[in-house]
Coordinates of C-alpha atoms and ligand atoms in Angstrom, one line a residue:
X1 CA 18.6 -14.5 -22.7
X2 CA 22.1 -14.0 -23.8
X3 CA 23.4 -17.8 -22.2
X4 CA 23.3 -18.7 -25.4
X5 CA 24.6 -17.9 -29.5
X6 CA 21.2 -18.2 -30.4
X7 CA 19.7 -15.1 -32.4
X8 CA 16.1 -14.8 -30.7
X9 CA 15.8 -11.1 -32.7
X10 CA 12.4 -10.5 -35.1
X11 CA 12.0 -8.0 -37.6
X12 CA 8.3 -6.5 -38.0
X13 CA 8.8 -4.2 -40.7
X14 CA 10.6 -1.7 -39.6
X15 CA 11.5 -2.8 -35.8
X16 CA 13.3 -4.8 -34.5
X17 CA 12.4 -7.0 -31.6
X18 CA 15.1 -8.3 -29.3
X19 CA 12.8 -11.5 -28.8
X20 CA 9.7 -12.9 -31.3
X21 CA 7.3 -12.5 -28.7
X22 CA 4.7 -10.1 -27.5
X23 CA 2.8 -9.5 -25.1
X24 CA -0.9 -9.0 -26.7
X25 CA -3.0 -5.8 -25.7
X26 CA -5.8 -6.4 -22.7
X27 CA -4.0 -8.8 -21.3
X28 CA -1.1 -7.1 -20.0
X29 CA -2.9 -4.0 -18.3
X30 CA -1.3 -1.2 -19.0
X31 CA 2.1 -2.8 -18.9
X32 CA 3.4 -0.7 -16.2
X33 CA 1.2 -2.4 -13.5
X34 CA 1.5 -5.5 -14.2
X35 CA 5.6 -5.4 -14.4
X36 CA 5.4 -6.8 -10.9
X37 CA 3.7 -9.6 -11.8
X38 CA 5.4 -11.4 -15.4
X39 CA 8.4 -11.0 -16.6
X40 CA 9.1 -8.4 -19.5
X41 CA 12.6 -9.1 -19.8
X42 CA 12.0 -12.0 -22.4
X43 CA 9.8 -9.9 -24.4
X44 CA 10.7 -7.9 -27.5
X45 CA 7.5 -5.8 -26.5
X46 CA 4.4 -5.4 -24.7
X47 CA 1.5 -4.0 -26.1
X48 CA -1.0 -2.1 -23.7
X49 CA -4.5 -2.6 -23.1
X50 CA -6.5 -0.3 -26.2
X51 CA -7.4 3.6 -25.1
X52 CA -9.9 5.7 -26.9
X53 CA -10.2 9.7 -27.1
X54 CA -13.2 9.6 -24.8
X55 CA -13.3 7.6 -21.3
X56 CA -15.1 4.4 -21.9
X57 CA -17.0 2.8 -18.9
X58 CA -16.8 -0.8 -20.8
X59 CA -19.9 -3.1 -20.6
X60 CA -22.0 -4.9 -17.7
X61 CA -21.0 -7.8 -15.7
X62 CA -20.5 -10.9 -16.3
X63 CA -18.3 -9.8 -18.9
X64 CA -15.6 -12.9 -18.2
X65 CA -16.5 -16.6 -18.5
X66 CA -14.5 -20.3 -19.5
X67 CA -16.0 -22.1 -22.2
X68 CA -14.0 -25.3 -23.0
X69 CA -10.1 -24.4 -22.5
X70 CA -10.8 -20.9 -24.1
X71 CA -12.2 -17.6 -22.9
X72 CA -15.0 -15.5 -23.3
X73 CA -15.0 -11.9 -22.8
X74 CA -16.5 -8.3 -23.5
X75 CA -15.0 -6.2 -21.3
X76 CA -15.7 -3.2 -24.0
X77 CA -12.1 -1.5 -23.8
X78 CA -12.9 0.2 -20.6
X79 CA -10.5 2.7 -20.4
X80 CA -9.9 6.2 -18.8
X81 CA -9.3 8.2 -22.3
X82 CA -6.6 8.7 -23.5
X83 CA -5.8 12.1 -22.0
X84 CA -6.0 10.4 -18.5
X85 CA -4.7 7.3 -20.0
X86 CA -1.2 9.4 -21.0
X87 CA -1.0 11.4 -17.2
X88 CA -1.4 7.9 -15.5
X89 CA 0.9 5.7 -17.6
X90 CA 3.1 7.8 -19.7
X91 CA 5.6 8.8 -16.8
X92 CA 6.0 5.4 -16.2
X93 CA 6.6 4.5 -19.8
X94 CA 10.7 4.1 -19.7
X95 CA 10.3 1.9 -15.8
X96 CA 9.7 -1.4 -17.3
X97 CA 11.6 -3.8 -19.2
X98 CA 10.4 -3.9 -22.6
X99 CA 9.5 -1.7 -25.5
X100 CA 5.7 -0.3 -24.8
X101 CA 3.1 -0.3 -27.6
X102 CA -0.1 1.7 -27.4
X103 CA -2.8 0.4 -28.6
X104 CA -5.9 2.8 -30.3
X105 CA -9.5 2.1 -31.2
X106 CA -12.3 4.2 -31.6
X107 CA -15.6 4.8 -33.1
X108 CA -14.3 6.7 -36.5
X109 CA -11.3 7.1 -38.0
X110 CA -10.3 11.1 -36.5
X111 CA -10.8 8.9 -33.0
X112 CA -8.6 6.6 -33.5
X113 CA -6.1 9.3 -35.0
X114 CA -6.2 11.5 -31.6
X115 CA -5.4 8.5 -29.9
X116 CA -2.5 7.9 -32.0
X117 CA -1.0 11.1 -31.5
X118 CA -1.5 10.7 -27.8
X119 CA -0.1 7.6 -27.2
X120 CA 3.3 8.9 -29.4
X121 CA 3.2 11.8 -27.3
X122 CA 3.4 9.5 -24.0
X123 CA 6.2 7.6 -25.2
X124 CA 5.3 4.5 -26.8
X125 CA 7.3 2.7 -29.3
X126 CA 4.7 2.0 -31.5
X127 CA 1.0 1.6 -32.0
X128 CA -1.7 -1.3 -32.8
X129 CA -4.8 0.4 -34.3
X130 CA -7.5 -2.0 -33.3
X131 CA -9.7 -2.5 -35.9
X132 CA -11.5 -5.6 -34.6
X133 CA -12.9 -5.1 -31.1
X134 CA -15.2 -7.6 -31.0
X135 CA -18.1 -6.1 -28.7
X136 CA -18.6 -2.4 -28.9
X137 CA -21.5 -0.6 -28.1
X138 CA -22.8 0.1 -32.0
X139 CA -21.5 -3.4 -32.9
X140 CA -19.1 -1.9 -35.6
X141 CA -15.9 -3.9 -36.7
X142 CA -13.9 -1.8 -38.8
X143 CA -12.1 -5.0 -39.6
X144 CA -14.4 -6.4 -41.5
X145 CA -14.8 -4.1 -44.3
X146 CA -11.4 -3.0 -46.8
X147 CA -12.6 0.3 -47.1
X148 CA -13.0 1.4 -43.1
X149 CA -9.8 -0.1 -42.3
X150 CA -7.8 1.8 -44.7
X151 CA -9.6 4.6 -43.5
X152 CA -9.0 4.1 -40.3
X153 CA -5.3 3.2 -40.7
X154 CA -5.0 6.0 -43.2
X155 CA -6.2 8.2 -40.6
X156 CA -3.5 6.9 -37.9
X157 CA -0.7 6.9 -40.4
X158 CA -1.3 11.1 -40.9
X159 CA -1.3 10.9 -37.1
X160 CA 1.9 9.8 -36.3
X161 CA 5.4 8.4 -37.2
X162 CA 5.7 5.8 -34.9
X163 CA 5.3 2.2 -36.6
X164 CA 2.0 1.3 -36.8
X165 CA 0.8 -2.3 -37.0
X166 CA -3.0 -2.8 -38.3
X167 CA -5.1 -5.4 -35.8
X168 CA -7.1 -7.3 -37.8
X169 CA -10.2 -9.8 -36.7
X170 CA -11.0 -13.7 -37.7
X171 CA -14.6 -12.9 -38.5
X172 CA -13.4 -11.1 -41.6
X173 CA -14.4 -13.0 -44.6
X174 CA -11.5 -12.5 -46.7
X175 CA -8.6 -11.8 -44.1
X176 CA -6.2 -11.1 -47.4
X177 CA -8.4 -8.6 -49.0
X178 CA -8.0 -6.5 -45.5
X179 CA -4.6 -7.2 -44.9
X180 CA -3.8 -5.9 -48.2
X181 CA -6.1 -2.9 -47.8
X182 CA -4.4 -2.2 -44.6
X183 CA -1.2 -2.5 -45.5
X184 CA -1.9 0.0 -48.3
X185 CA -3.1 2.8 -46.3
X186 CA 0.5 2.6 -44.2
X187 CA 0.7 -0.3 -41.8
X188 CA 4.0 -1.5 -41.0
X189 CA 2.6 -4.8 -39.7
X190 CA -1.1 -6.9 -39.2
X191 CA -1.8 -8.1 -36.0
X192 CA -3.5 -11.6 -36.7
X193 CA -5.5 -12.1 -35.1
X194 CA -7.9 -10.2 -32.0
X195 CA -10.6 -12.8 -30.8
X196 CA -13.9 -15.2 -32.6
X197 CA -16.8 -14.2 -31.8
X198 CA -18.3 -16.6 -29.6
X199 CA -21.2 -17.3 -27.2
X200 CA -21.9 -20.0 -24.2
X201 CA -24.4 -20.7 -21.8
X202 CA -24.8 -21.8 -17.9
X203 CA -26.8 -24.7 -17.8
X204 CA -27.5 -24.4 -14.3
X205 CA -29.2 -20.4 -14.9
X206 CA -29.6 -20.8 -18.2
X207 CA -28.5 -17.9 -18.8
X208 CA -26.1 -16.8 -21.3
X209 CA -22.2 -16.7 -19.6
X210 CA -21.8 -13.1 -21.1
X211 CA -24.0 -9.9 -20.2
X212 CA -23.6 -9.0 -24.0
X213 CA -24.2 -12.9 -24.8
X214 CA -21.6 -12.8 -28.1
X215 CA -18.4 -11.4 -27.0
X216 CA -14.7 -12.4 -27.8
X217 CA -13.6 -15.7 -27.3
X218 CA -9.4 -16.3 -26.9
X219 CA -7.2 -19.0 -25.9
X220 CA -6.2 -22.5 -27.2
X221 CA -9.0 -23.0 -29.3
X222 CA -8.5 -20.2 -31.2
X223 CA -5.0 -21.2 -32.7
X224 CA -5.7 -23.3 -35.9
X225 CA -8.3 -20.3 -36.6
X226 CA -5.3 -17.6 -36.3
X227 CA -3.0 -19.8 -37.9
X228 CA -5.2 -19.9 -40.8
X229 CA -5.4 -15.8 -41.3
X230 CA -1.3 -15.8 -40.8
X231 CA -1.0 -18.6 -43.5
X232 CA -3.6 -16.8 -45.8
X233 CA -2.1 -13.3 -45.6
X234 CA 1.7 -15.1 -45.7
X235 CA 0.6 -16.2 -48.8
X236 CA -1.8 -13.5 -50.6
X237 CA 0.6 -10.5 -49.6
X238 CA 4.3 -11.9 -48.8
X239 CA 5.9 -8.6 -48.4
X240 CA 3.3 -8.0 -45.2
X241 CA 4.9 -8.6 -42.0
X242 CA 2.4 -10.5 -39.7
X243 CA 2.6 -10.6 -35.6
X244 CA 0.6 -14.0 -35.1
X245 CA -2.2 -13.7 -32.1
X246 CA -4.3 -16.6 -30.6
X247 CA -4.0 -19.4 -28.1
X248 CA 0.0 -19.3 -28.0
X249 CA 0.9 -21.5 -24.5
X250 CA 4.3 -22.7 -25.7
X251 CA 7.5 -22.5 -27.4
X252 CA 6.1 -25.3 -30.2
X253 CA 3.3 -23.1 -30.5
X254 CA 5.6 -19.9 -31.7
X255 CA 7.4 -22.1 -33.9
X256 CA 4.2 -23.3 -35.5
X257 CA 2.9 -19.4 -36.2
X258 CA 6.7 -18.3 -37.4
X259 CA 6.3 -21.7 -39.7
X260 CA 3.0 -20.3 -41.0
X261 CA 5.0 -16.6 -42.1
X262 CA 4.3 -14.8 -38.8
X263 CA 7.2 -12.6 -38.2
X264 CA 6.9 -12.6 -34.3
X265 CA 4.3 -13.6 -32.1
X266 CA 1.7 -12.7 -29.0
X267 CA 1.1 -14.4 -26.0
X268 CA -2.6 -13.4 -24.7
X269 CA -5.1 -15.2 -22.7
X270 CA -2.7 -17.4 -21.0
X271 CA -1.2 -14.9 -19.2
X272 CA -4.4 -15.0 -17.2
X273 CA -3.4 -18.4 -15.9
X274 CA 0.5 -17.9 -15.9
X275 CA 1.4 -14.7 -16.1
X276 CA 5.4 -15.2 -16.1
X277 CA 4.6 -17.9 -19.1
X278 CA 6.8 -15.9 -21.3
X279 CA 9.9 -17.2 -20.0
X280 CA 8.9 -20.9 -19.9
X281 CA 8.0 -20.1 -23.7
X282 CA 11.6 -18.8 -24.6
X283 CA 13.4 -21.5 -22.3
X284 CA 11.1 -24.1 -25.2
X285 CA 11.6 -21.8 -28.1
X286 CA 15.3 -22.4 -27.3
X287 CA 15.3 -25.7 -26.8
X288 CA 13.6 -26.0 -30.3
X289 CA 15.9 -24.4 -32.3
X290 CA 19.0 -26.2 -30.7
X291 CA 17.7 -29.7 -31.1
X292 CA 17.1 -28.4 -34.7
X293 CA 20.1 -26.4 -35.4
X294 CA 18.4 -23.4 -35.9
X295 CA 20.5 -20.5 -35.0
X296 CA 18.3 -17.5 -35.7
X297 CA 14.9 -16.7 -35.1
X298 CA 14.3 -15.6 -39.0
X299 CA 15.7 -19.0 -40.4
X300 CA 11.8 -20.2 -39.4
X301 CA 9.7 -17.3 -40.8
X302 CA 7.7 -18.8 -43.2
X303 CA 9.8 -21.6 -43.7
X304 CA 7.1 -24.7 -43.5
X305 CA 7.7 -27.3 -45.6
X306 CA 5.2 -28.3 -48.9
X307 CA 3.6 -31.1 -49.0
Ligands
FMN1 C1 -9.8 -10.2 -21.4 C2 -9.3 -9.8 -22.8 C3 -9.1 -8.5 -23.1 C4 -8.7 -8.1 -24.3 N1 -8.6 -6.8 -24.6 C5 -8.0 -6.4 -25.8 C6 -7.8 -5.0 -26.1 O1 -8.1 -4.1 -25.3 N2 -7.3 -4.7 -27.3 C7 -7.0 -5.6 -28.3 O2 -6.5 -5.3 -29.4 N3 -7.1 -7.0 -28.0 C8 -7.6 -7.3 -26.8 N4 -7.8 -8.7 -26.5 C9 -7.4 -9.7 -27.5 C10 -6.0 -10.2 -27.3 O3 -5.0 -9.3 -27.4 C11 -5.7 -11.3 -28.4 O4 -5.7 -10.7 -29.7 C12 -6.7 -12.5 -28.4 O5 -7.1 -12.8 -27.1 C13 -6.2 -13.8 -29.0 O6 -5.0 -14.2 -28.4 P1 -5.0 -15.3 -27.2 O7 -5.8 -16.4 -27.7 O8 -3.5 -15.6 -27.0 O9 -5.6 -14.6 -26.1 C14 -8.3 -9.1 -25.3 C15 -8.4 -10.4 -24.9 C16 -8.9 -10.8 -23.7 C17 -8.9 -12.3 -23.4

C-alpha cells in the first residue's frame, strides 16, 4: 500500500486505521481462519464474527438464501461463548495482518458487558457492541429503542477501556435519536449499519427461503438504505464518528459512504463471493483519489457537495 504518497489512514474517534476499510463482523469468521483465504493486509481492521457469554447453537437451516443481488440470512450468532471463544482464537490474535475487533451481543446489558471484558482480555483492539442482531431467539433489538442501547453501551463502556463502537440497525425509526443516545452512554464510533430485515420465498416449494422466514438481508441492495442512516447521523450529531456498513463492492462505493460523513468503511457480504475483494477495493479507492487529486483519505469525509 505504500507504492504510493497517498494518505489511505482513517480516524474513528480515537483510532487510527492504517486503511478506511473494514472488514464487517460474520463475514470474516473469526478473522484468524479465514487469514488464508482474503487478504488483511489492505485492511485497517477486521472485526470478528459477534460472541456471547453463553454458547449459542444459532437457528435451523435454511438459514442462507439470494434474493435479487442481496442476501438473506439468520444464522442467530452461533458461537461457542465467549470463554471458548477466547481459548480458541485469542492465542492466535497477534498471527494475522490487521488489527482484530471483537464483537459482543447478548440478551441484557451485564451479557454483553462479560463479553466485553473477555474479548479485551483476548487481545482485541477494540469492540462492536451489536445492538441490532436482526433474528434472535426473543426477537429483541436493542437498537431500536434509545434507552436499551445506552444501557447496553453504558454497560460495555464500565466493562472495558478498549474503544468501543455502538452497532446500530436500519429498522430503527429514528437512527439519530440512537446514534446520539449511544454516543452518550460512551461509544467512540456507530457502526451504520447491521442488515434490513427482509423475507423471500421459493416459488417452486413455496416455502419461505429462511427457517425463521424474516431474517437479515445484506449486500448491494442495501446501500442507499445505509447511506441514508450515515447521512442522517452525519448530519444530526457531527461530532459522531460513523464506520459506514452495507452493500460496499467497490472503491466508488467507499467514496460514496466517506462523501456521506462515514469516517471509514465495511466491506460485508461480498466477501462471500470475493473474499480477497479488499484489495481490488483499494487498488479503485486509489485510483479515485489520483484522478481527483485527493491526497488523503480525510479530505472526503463528509465532504459532498450541496445542491
Ligand atoms: C451471513 C452474515 C452473518 C453476519 N453476522 C453478523 C454478526 O455476527 N455480527 C454483526 O454485527 N453483523 C453481522 N452481519 C452483518 C454484517 O456485518 C453487515 O453489517 C451487513 O451484512 C451489511 O453489510 P453488507 O451489505 O456489506 O454485508 C452478518 C451478515 C451476514 C451476511
Amino acid at each position: 500500500m505504500s507504492r504510493s504518497v497517498l494518505d489511505l489512514a482513517a480516524t474513528l474517534g480515537p483510532v487510527t486505521l492504517r486503511s478506511p476499510i473494514v472488514a464487517a463482523s460474520g463475514t470474516v469468521g473469526s478473522v484468524v481462519d479465514f487469514a488464508g483465504v482474503g487478504d488483511f493486509t489492505v485492511y485497517g481492521a477486521a472485526v470478528a464474527k459477534s460472541v456471547s457469554s453463553a454458547p449459542w447453537p444459532g437457528r435451523d437451516k435454511p438459514r442462507l438464501s439470494s434474493s435479487g443481488e442481496g442476501m438473506l440470512n439468520a444464522i442467530g450468532i452461533q458461537n461457542p461463548g465467549i470463554e471458548e471463544w477466547a481459548r480458541q482464537i485469542g492465542p492466535r490474535i497477534g498471527d494475522v495482518p490487521v488489527p482484530v475487533w471483537g464483537s459482543a451481543v447478548g440478551h441484557d446489558a451485564t451479557g454483553f458487558a462479560e463479553v466485553a471484558t473477555g474479548l479485551e482480555r483476548a487481545g482485541v483492539a477494540a469492540v462492536e457492541v451489536n445492538l441490532s442482531c436482526p433474528n434472535l431467539d426473543d426477537g429483541h433489538l436493542f437498537a431500536l429503542d434509545a434507552k436499551a442501547t445506552a444501557e447496553v453501551v453504558a454497560a460495555v463502556r464500565s466493562a472495558t477501556s478498549l474503544p468501543i463502537g455502538a452497532k446500530l440497525s436500519p429498522n430503527a425509526i429514528d437512527i439519530v435519536e440512537i446514534a446520539a443516545a449511544a454516543q452518550q452512554a460512551g461509544a467512540d464510533w456507530v457502526v451504520l449499519t447491521n442488515t434490513v430485515w427482509g423475507a423471500g420465498f421459493d416459488v417452486t416449494t413455496r416455502r419461505p427461503k429462511l427457517r425463521t422466514v424474516v431474517g437479515g438481508y445484506s449486500g448491494a441492495p442495501v446501500k442507499a438504505i445505509a447511506m441514508r442512516c450515515v447521512w442522517e447521523v452525519a448530519q444530526g450529531v457531527p461530532d459522531l464518528p460513523i464506520l459506514g456498513c452495507g452493500g460496499v463492492r467497490s472503491g466508488e462505493d467507499v467514496v460514496e459512504y466517506l462523501l456521506a460523513g462515514a469516517s471509514a468503511v465495511a466491506i460485508g457480504t461480498a466477501h462471500f463471493a470475493e473474499p480477497r475483494i479488499g484489495r481490488r477495493v483499494i487498488k479503485q479507492l486509489e485510483k479515485y483519489m489520483t484522478r481527483n487529486g485527493i491526497t488523503a483519505i480525510e479530505e472526503l469525509v463528509g465532504a459532498a457537495e450541496p445542491w
